[in-house]
Tab-separated table of N, CA and C in Angstrom:
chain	number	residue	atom	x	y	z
A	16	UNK	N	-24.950	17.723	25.361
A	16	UNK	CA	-23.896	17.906	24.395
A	16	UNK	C	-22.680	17.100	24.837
A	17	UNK	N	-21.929	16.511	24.007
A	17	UNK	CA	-21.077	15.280	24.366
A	17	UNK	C	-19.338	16.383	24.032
A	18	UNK	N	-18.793	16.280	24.780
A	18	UNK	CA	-17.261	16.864	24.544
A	18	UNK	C	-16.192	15.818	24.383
A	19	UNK	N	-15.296	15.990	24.021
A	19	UNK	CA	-13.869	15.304	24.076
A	19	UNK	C	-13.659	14.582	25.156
A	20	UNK	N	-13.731	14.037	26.182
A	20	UNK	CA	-12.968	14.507	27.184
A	20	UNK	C	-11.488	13.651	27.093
A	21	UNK	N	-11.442	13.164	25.699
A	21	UNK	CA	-9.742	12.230	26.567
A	21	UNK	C	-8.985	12.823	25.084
A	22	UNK	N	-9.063	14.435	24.765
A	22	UNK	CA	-8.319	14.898	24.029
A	22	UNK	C	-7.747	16.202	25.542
A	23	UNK	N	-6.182	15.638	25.348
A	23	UNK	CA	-5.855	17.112	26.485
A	23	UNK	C	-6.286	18.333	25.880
A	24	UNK	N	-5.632	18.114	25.018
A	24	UNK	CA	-5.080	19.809	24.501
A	24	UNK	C	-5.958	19.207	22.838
A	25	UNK	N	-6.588	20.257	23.006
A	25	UNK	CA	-7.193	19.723	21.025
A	25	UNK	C	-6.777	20.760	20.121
A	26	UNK	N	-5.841	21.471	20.697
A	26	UNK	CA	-5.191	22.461	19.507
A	26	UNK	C	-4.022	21.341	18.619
A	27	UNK	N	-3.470	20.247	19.639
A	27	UNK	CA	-2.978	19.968	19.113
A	27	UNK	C	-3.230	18.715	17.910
A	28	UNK	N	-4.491	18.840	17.239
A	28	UNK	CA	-4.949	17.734	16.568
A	28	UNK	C	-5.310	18.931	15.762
A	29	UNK	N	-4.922	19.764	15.461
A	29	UNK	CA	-5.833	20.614	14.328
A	29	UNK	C	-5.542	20.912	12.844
A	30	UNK	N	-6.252	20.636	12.407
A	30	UNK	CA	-6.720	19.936	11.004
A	30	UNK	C	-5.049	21.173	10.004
A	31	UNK	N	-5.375	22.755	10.946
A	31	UNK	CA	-4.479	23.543	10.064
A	31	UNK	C	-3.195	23.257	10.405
A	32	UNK	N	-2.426	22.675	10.896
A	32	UNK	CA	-1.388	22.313	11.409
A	32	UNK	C	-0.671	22.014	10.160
A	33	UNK	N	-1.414	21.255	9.314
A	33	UNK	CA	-0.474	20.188	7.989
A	33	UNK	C	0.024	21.151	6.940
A	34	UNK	N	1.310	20.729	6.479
A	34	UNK	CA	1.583	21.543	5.776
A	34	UNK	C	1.435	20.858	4.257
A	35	UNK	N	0.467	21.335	3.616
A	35	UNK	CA	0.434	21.291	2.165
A	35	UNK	C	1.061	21.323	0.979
A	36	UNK	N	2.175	22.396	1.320
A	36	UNK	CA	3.221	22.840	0.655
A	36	UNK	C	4.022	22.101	-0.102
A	37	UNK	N	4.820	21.257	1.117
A	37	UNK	CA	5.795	20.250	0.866
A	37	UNK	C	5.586	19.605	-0.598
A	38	UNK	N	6.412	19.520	-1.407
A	38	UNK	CA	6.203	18.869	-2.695
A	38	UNK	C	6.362	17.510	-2.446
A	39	UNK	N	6.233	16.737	-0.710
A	39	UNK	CA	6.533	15.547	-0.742
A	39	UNK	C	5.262	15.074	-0.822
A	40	UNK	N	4.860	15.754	-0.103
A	40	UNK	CA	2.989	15.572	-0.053
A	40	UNK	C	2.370	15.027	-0.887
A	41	UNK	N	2.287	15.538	-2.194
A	41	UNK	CA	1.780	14.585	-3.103
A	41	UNK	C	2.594	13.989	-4.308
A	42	UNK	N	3.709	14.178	-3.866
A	42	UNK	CA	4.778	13.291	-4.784
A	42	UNK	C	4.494	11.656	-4.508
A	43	UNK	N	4.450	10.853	-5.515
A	43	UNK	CA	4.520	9.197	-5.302
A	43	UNK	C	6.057	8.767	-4.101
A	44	UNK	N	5.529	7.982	-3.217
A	44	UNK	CA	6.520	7.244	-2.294
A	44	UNK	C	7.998	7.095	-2.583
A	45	UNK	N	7.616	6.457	-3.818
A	45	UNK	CA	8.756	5.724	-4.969
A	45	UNK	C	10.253	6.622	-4.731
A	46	UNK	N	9.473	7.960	-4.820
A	46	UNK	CA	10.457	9.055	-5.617
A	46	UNK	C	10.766	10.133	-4.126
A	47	UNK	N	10.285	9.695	-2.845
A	47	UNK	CA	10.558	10.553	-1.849
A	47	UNK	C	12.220	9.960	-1.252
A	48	UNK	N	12.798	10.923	-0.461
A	48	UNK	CA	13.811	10.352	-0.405
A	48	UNK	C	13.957	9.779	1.034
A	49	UNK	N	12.897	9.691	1.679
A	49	UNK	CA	12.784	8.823	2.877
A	49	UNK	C	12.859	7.456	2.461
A	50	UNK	N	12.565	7.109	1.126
A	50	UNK	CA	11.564	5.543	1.030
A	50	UNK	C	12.994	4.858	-0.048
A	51	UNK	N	13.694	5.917	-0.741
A	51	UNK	CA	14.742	5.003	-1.894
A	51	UNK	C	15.843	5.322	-1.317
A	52	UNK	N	15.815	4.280	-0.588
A	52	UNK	CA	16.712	3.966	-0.358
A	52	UNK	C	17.662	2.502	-0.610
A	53	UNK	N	17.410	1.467	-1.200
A	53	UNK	CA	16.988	0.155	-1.813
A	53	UNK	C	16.995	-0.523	-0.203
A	54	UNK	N	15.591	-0.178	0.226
A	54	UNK	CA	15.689	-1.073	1.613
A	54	UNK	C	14.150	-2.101	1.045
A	55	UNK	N	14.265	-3.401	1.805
A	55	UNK	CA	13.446	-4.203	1.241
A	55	UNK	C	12.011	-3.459	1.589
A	56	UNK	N	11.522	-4.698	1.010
A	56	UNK	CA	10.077	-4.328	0.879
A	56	UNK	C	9.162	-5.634	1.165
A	57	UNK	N	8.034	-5.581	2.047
A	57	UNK	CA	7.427	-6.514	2.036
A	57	UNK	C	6.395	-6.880	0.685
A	58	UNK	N	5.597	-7.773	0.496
A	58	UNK	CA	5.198	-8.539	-0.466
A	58	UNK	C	3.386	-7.317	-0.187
A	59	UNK	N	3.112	-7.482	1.150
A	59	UNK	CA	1.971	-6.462	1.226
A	59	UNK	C	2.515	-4.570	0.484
A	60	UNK	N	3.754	-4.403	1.048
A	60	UNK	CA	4.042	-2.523	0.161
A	60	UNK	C	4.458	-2.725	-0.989
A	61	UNK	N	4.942	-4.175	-1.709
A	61	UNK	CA	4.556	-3.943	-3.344
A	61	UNK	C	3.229	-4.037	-3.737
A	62	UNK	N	2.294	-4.441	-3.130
A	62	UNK	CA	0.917	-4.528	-3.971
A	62	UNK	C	0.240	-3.367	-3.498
A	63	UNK	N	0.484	-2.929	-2.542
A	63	UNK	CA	0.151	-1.052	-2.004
A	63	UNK	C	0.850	-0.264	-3.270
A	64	UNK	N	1.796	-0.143	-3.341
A	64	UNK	CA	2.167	0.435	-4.501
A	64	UNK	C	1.806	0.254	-6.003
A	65	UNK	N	1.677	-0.894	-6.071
A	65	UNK	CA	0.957	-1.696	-7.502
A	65	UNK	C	-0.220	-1.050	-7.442
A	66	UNK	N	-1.356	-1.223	-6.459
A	66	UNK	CA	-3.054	-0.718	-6.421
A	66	UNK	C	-2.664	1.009	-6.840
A	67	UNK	N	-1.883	1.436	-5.747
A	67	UNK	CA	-2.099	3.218	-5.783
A	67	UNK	C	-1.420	3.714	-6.755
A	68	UNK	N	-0.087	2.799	-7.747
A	68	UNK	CA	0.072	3.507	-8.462
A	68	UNK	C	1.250	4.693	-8.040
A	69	UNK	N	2.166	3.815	-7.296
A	69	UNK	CA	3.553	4.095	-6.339
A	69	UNK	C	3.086	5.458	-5.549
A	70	UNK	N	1.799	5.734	-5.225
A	70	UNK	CA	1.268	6.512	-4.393
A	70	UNK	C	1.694	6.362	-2.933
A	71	UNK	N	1.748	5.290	-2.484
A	71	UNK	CA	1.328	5.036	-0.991
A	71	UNK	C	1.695	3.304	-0.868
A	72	UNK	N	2.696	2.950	0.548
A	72	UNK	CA	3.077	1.899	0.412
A	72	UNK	C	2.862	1.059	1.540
A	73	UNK	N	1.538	2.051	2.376
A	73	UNK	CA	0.765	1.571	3.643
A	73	UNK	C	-0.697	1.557	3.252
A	74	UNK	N	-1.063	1.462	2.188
A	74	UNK	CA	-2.486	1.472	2.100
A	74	UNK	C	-3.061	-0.118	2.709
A	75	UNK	N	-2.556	-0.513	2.287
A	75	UNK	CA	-2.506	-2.634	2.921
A	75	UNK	C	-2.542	-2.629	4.243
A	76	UNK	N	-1.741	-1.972	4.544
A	76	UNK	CA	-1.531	-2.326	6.065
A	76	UNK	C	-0.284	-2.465	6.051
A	77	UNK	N	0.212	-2.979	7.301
A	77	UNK	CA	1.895	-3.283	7.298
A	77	UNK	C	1.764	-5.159	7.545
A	78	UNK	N	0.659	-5.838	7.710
A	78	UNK	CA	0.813	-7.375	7.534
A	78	UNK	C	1.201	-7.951	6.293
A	79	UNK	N	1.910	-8.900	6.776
A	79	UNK	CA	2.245	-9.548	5.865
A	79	UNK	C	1.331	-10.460	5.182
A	80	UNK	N	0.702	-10.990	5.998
A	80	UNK	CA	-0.161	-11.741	5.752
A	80	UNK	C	-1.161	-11.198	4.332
A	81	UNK	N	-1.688	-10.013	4.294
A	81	UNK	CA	-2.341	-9.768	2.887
A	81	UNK	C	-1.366	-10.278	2.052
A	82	UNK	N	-0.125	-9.527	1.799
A	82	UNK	CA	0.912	-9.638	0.523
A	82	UNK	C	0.459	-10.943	0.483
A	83	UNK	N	0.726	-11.679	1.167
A	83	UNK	CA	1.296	-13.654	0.548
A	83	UNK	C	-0.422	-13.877	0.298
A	84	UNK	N	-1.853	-13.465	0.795
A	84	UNK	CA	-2.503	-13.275	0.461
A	84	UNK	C	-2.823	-13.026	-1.139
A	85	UNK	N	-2.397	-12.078	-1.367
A	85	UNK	CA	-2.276	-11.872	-3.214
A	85	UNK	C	-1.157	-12.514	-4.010
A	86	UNK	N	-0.309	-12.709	-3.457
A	86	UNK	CA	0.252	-13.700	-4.005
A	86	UNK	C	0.267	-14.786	-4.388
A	87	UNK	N	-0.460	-15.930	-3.413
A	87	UNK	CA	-0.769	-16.800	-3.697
A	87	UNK	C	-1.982	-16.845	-4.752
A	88	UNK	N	-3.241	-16.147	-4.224
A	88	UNK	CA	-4.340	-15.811	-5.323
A	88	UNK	C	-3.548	-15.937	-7.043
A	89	UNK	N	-3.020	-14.664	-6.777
A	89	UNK	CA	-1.930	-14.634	-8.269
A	89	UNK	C	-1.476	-15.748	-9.115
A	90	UNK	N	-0.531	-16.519	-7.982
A	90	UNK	CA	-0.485	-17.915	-8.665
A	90	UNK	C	-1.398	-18.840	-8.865
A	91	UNK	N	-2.569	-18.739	-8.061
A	91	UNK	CA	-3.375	-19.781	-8.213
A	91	UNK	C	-4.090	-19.441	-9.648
A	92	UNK	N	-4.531	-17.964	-9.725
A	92	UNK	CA	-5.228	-17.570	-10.919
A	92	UNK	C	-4.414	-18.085	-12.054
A	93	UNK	N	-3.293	-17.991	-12.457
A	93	UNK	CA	-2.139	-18.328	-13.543
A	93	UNK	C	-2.110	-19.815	-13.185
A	94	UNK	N	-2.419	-20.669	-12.281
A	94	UNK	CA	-2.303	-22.019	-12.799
A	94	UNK	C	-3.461	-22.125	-13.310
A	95	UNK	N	-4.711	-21.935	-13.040
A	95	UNK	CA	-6.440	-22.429	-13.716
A	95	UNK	C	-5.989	-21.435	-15.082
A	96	UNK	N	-5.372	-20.482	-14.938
A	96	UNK	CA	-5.759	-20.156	-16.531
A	96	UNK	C	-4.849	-21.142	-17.286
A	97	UNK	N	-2.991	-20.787	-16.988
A	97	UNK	CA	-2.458	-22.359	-17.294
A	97	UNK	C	-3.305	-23.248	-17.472
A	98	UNK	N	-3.778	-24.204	-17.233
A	98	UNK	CA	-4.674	-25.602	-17.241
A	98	UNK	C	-5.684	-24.923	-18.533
A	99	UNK	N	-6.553	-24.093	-18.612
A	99	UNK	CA	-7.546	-23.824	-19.525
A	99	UNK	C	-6.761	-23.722	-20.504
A	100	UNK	N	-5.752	-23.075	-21.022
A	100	UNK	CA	-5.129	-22.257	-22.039
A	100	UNK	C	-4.811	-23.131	-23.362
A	101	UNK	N	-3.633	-24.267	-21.775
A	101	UNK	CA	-2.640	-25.027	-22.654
A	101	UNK	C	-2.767	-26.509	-22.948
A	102	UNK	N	-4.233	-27.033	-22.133
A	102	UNK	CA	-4.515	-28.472	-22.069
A	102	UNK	C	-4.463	-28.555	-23.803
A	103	UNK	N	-4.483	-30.112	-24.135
A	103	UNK	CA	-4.662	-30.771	-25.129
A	103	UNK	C	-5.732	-31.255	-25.718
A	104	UNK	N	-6.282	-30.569	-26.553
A	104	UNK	CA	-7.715	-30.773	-26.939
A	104	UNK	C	-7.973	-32.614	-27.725
């Protein structure tokens, strides 16, 4: 039988600990008052917020690198459709 061994104390990881209650809990990010504060935002926690639906503004990760990731995609998609749309027949 395999144990923990590199948890000290495992009371303190326990699942009942969380409190549910809090109406922050499942309130959207947007609207908690940790997060509006008008502090910036990277290009990856607007598209975390865009996917979840101002749920959650770490689902991405905290790199930057995704954001400019979808971003660029973004533009690239809007120039090929540009080019299809508006060429000159």
């Amino acid at each position: 039988m395999r144990t923990n061994v590199g948890l000290t104390n495992p009371s303190l990881f326990s699942p009942t600990d969380v409190n549910l209650t809090s109406p922050s809990v499942f309130s959207p990010v947007v609207f908690r008052s940790g997060f509006n504060h008008f502090e910036k935002i990277n290009a990856t926690q607007a598209w975390s917020l865009l996917f979840t639906g101002g749920r959650e503004d770490k689902t991405l990760g905290l790199s930057p690198t995704v954001g400019r990731f979808l971003n660029l995609s973004l533009i690239a998609i809007a120039g090929i459709l540009w080019t299809f749309l508006f060429r000159p027949f």
